[in-house]
């Protein structure tokens, strides 16, 4: 927002760590969304505090991949500038945030599984070379790489091509 709107927000305690529960400040979009765990738009005199009567606030809760609330996203501004689609924008943005959090968790799980697979493959005392159904090398442990005179960077190449390199 503009510097003036940011200053109004600071005076109204729109800062990280501020307490916006319904119990503390009455009906407001952040506290009500947290209480109901659903998106909500509070406009004008729907706010408990009179100082927020000139405002419209649209809020949706943000959940981690386990479904726990970890925060909210709010668009707040002067009541006369509110758009009918503001709450929809907030809901869409929260959905994108939650999707990104799920993707990050899935990536972390895949990295963990890959590290575990590599540790198991390297702990085996025989040479191992794994190939997928298309003949692409998916893993070479150190023993097999030494035996074949290859580097482990050959992962991702076609097995046939590796054999022709050796001949």
mmCIF file of C-alpha atoms in Angstrom:
data_model
loop_
_atom_site.group_PDB
_atom_site.id
_atom_site.type_symbol
_atom_site.label_atom_id
_atom_site.label_comp_id
_atom_site.label_asym_id
_atom_site.label_seq_id
_atom_site.Cartn_x
_atom_site.Cartn_y
_atom_site.Cartn_z
ATOM 1 C CA UNK A 1 0.000 0.000 0.000
ATOM 2 C CA UNK A 2 0.903 3.663 0.056
ATOM 3 C CA UNK A 3 3.134 5.091 2.787
ATOM 4 C CA UNK A 4 0.047 6.679 4.355
ATOM 5 C CA UNK A 5 -1.797 3.332 4.438
ATOM 6 C CA UNK A 6 1.292 1.615 5.878
ATOM 7 C CA UNK A 7 1.462 4.238 8.611
ATOM 8 C CA UNK A 8 -2.222 3.692 9.418
ATOM 9 C CA UNK A 9 -1.530 -0.050 9.567
ATOM 10 C CA UNK A 10 1.366 0.467 11.987
ATOM 11 C CA UNK A 11 -0.788 2.667 14.234
ATOM 12 C CA UNK A 12 -3.489 -0.018 14.110
ATOM 13 C CA UNK A 13 -0.968 -2.676 15.220
ATOM 14 C CA UNK A 14 -0.773 -4.519 11.883
ATOM 15 C CA UNK A 15 2.712 -5.794 12.655
ATOM 16 C CA UNK A 16 4.316 -9.246 12.924
ATOM 17 C CA UNK A 17 3.571 -10.840 16.268
ATOM 18 C CA UNK A 18 0.534 -8.651 17.028
ATOM 19 C CA UNK A 19 -2.330 -10.286 18.932
ATOM 20 C CA UNK A 20 -5.485 -10.346 16.771
ATOM 21 C CA UNK A 21 -7.561 -13.043 18.451
ATOM 22 C CA UNK A 22 -11.279 -12.364 18.795
ATOM 23 C CA UNK A 23 -10.846 -12.767 22.535
ATOM 24 C CA UNK A 24 -8.397 -9.851 22.683
ATOM 25 C CA UNK A 25 -9.743 -7.401 20.096
ATOM 26 C CA UNK A 26 -13.262 -8.535 19.209
ATOM 27 C CA UNK A 27 -14.553 -9.255 15.720
ATOM 28 C CA UNK A 28 -11.872 -8.742 13.063
ATOM 29 C CA UNK A 29 -10.960 -10.722 9.964
ATOM 30 C CA UNK A 30 -7.744 -12.225 11.343
ATOM 31 C CA UNK A 31 -9.176 -13.321 14.689
ATOM 32 C CA UNK A 32 -12.440 -14.551 13.205
ATOM 33 C CA UNK A 33 -10.692 -16.489 10.422
ATOM 34 C CA UNK A 34 -8.432 -18.124 13.017
ATOM 35 C CA UNK A 35 -11.403 -18.934 15.252
ATOM 36 C CA UNK A 36 -13.536 -20.405 12.452
ATOM 37 C CA UNK A 37 -10.619 -21.723 10.379
ATOM 38 C CA UNK A 38 -12.252 -20.436 7.221
ATOM 39 C CA UNK A 39 -11.839 -17.425 4.920
ATOM 40 C CA UNK A 40 -13.772 -14.333 5.926
ATOM 41 C CA UNK A 41 -14.210 -10.709 4.964
ATOM 42 C CA UNK A 42 -15.071 -8.189 7.673
ATOM 43 C CA UNK A 43 -16.212 -4.789 6.404
ATOM 44 C CA UNK A 44 -16.805 -1.472 8.080
ATOM 45 C CA UNK A 45 -18.855 -1.564 11.251
ATOM 46 C CA UNK A 46 -18.746 -5.382 11.317
ATOM 47 C CA UNK A 47 -15.416 -4.781 13.108
ATOM 48 C CA UNK A 48 -15.731 -4.639 16.887
ATOM 49 C CA UNK A 49 -13.220 -1.784 17.247
ATOM 50 C CA UNK A 50 -14.501 1.553 15.944
ATOM 51 C CA UNK A 51 -11.069 2.508 14.645
ATOM 52 C CA UNK A 52 -11.453 -0.253 12.009
ATOM 53 C CA UNK A 53 -14.923 0.788 10.815
ATOM 54 C CA UNK A 54 -13.391 2.592 7.794
ATOM 55 C CA UNK A 55 -11.604 -0.654 6.801
ATOM 56 C CA UNK A 56 -12.387 -3.805 4.883
ATOM 57 C CA UNK A 57 -10.260 -6.852 5.669
ATOM 58 C CA UNK A 58 -10.203 -10.189 3.859
ATOM 59 C CA UNK A 59 -8.373 -13.069 5.552
ATOM 60 C CA UNK A 60 -7.756 -16.781 5.006
ATOM 61 C CA UNK A 61 -5.842 -19.156 7.256
ATOM 62 C CA UNK A 62 -2.656 -20.832 6.010
ATOM 63 C CA UNK A 63 -2.145 -24.504 6.901
ATOM 64 C CA UNK A 64 1.019 -26.579 6.921
ATOM 65 C CA UNK A 65 1.018 -29.960 5.110
ATOM 66 C CA UNK A 66 -0.297 -31.623 8.286
ATOM 67 C CA UNK A 67 -3.326 -29.294 8.307
ATOM 68 C CA UNK A 68 -2.197 -27.157 11.257
ATOM 69 C CA UNK A 69 -2.809 -23.408 11.066
ATOM 70 C CA UNK A 70 0.525 -21.609 10.748
ATOM 71 C CA UNK A 71 -0.688 -18.113 9.927
ATOM 72 C CA UNK A 72 -3.040 -15.998 7.891
ATOM 73 C CA UNK A 73 -2.939 -13.896 4.772
ATOM 74 C CA UNK A 74 -4.884 -10.650 4.918
ATOM 75 C CA UNK A 75 -5.628 -7.890 2.442
ATOM 76 C CA UNK A 76 -6.824 -4.830 4.296
ATOM 77 C CA UNK A 77 -7.639 -1.375 3.085
ATOM 78 C CA UNK A 78 -10.085 1.513 3.050
ATOM 79 C CA UNK A 79 -13.695 0.373 2.856
ATOM 80 C CA UNK A 80 -14.434 2.527 -0.191
ATOM 81 C CA UNK A 81 -11.659 0.791 -2.179
ATOM 82 C CA UNK A 82 -12.737 -2.799 -1.492
ATOM 83 C CA UNK A 83 -13.274 -5.020 -4.530
ATOM 84 C CA UNK A 84 -15.804 -7.881 -4.662
ATOM 85 C CA UNK A 85 -13.058 -10.345 -5.637
ATOM 86 C CA UNK A 86 -10.615 -9.469 -2.822
ATOM 87 C CA UNK A 87 -11.529 -12.446 -0.643
ATOM 88 C CA UNK A 88 -11.217 -14.748 -3.657
ATOM 89 C CA UNK A 89 -7.729 -13.388 -4.322
ATOM 90 C CA UNK A 90 -6.731 -14.104 -0.717
ATOM 91 C CA UNK A 91 -8.113 -17.656 -0.886
ATOM 92 C CA UNK A 92 -6.299 -18.286 -4.180
ATOM 93 C CA UNK A 93 -3.008 -16.926 -2.804
ATOM 94 C CA UNK A 94 -3.336 -19.080 0.335
ATOM 95 C CA UNK A 95 -3.996 -22.130 -1.838
ATOM 96 C CA UNK A 96 -0.784 -21.386 -3.770
ATOM 97 C CA UNK A 97 1.166 -20.983 -0.507
ATOM 98 C CA UNK A 98 -0.188 -24.272 0.862
ATOM 99 C CA UNK A 99 0.600 -26.057 -2.408
ATOM 100 C CA UNK A 100 4.165 -24.744 -2.256
ATOM 101 C CA UNK A 101 4.497 -25.950 1.346
ATOM 102 C CA UNK A 102 3.287 -29.419 0.285
ATOM 103 C CA UNK A 103 5.742 -29.463 -2.625
ATOM 104 C CA UNK A 104 8.595 -28.501 -0.302
ATOM 105 C CA UNK A 105 7.628 -31.310 2.075
ATOM 106 C CA UNK A 106 7.448 -33.812 -0.794
ATOM 107 C CA UNK A 107 10.840 -32.673 -2.085
ATOM 108 C CA UNK A 108 12.325 -33.051 1.397
ATOM 109 C CA UNK A 109 10.854 -36.577 1.639
ATOM 110 C CA UNK A 110 12.285 -37.500 -1.767
ATOM 111 C CA UNK A 111 15.719 -36.149 -0.815
ATOM 112 C CA UNK A 112 15.604 -38.149 2.420
ATOM 113 C CA UNK A 113 14.581 -41.332 0.569
ATOM 114 C CA UNK A 114 17.302 -40.796 -2.041
ATOM 115 C CA UNK A 115 19.969 -40.280 0.630
ATOM 116 C CA UNK A 116 18.759 -43.424 2.400
ATOM 117 C CA UNK A 117 18.879 -45.417 -0.855
ATOM 118 C CA UNK A 118 22.393 -44.163 -1.555
ATOM 119 C CA UNK A 119 23.563 -45.101 1.945
ATOM 120 C CA UNK A 120 22.138 -48.618 1.554
ATOM 121 C CA UNK A 121 23.615 -49.066 -1.935
ATOM 122 C CA UNK A 122 27.055 -47.922 -0.784
ATOM 123 C CA UNK A 123 26.998 -50.207 2.263
ATOM 124 C CA UNK A 124 26.604 -53.361 0.142
ATOM 125 C CA UNK A 125 29.912 -55.164 -0.382
ATOM 126 C CA UNK A 126 29.142 -56.191 -3.998
ATOM 127 C CA UNK A 127 29.118 -53.995 -7.048
ATOM 128 C CA UNK A 128 25.650 -52.744 -7.938
ATOM 129 C CA UNK A 129 24.432 -51.030 -11.065
ATOM 130 C CA UNK A 130 20.718 -50.225 -11.264
ATOM 131 C CA UNK A 131 18.973 -49.658 -14.596
ATOM 132 C CA UNK A 132 15.388 -48.514 -15.214
ATOM 133 C CA UNK A 133 13.000 -50.066 -17.761
ATOM 134 C CA UNK A 134 14.414 -47.863 -20.557
ATOM 135 C CA UNK A 135 17.987 -48.963 -19.905
ATOM 136 C CA UNK A 136 19.020 -45.736 -18.184
ATOM 137 C CA UNK A 137 21.469 -46.143 -15.307
ATOM 138 C CA UNK A 138 19.814 -44.963 -12.092
ATOM 139 C CA UNK A 139 22.613 -45.842 -9.662
ATOM 140 C CA UNK A 140 26.175 -47.159 -9.634
ATOM 141 C CA UNK A 141 27.768 -47.846 -6.282
ATOM 142 C CA UNK A 142 31.474 -47.173 -5.735
ATOM 143 C CA UNK A 143 32.474 -50.832 -6.059
ATOM 144 C CA UNK A 144 30.791 -51.239 -9.463
ATOM 145 C CA UNK A 145 32.099 -47.882 -10.688
ATOM 146 C CA UNK A 146 35.675 -48.948 -9.830
ATOM 147 C CA UNK A 147 35.164 -52.411 -11.375
ATOM 148 C CA UNK A 148 33.875 -50.913 -14.637
ATOM 149 C CA UNK A 149 36.343 -48.020 -14.610
ATOM 150 C CA UNK A 150 33.486 -45.505 -14.586
ATOM 151 C CA UNK A 151 32.665 -42.461 -12.538
ATOM 152 C CA UNK A 152 29.434 -42.359 -10.582
ATOM 153 C CA UNK A 153 28.455 -39.340 -12.704
ATOM 154 C CA UNK A 154 27.427 -41.813 -15.410
ATOM 155 C CA UNK A 155 24.073 -42.079 -13.655
ATOM 156 C CA UNK A 156 21.425 -40.928 -16.106
ATOM 157 C CA UNK A 157 23.169 -42.353 -19.156
ATOM 158 C CA UNK A 158 22.028 -45.350 -21.187
ATOM 159 C CA UNK A 159 23.652 -48.636 -20.125
ATOM 160 C CA UNK A 160 24.274 -49.639 -23.773
ATOM 161 C CA UNK A 161 26.305 -46.461 -24.304
ATOM 162 C CA UNK A 162 28.401 -47.158 -21.215
ATOM 163 C CA UNK A 163 29.215 -50.637 -22.547
ATOM 164 C CA UNK A 164 30.184 -49.263 -25.962
ATOM 165 C CA UNK A 165 32.497 -46.724 -24.267
ATOM 166 C CA UNK A 166 34.348 -49.620 -22.620
ATOM 167 C CA UNK A 167 34.888 -51.478 -25.967
#
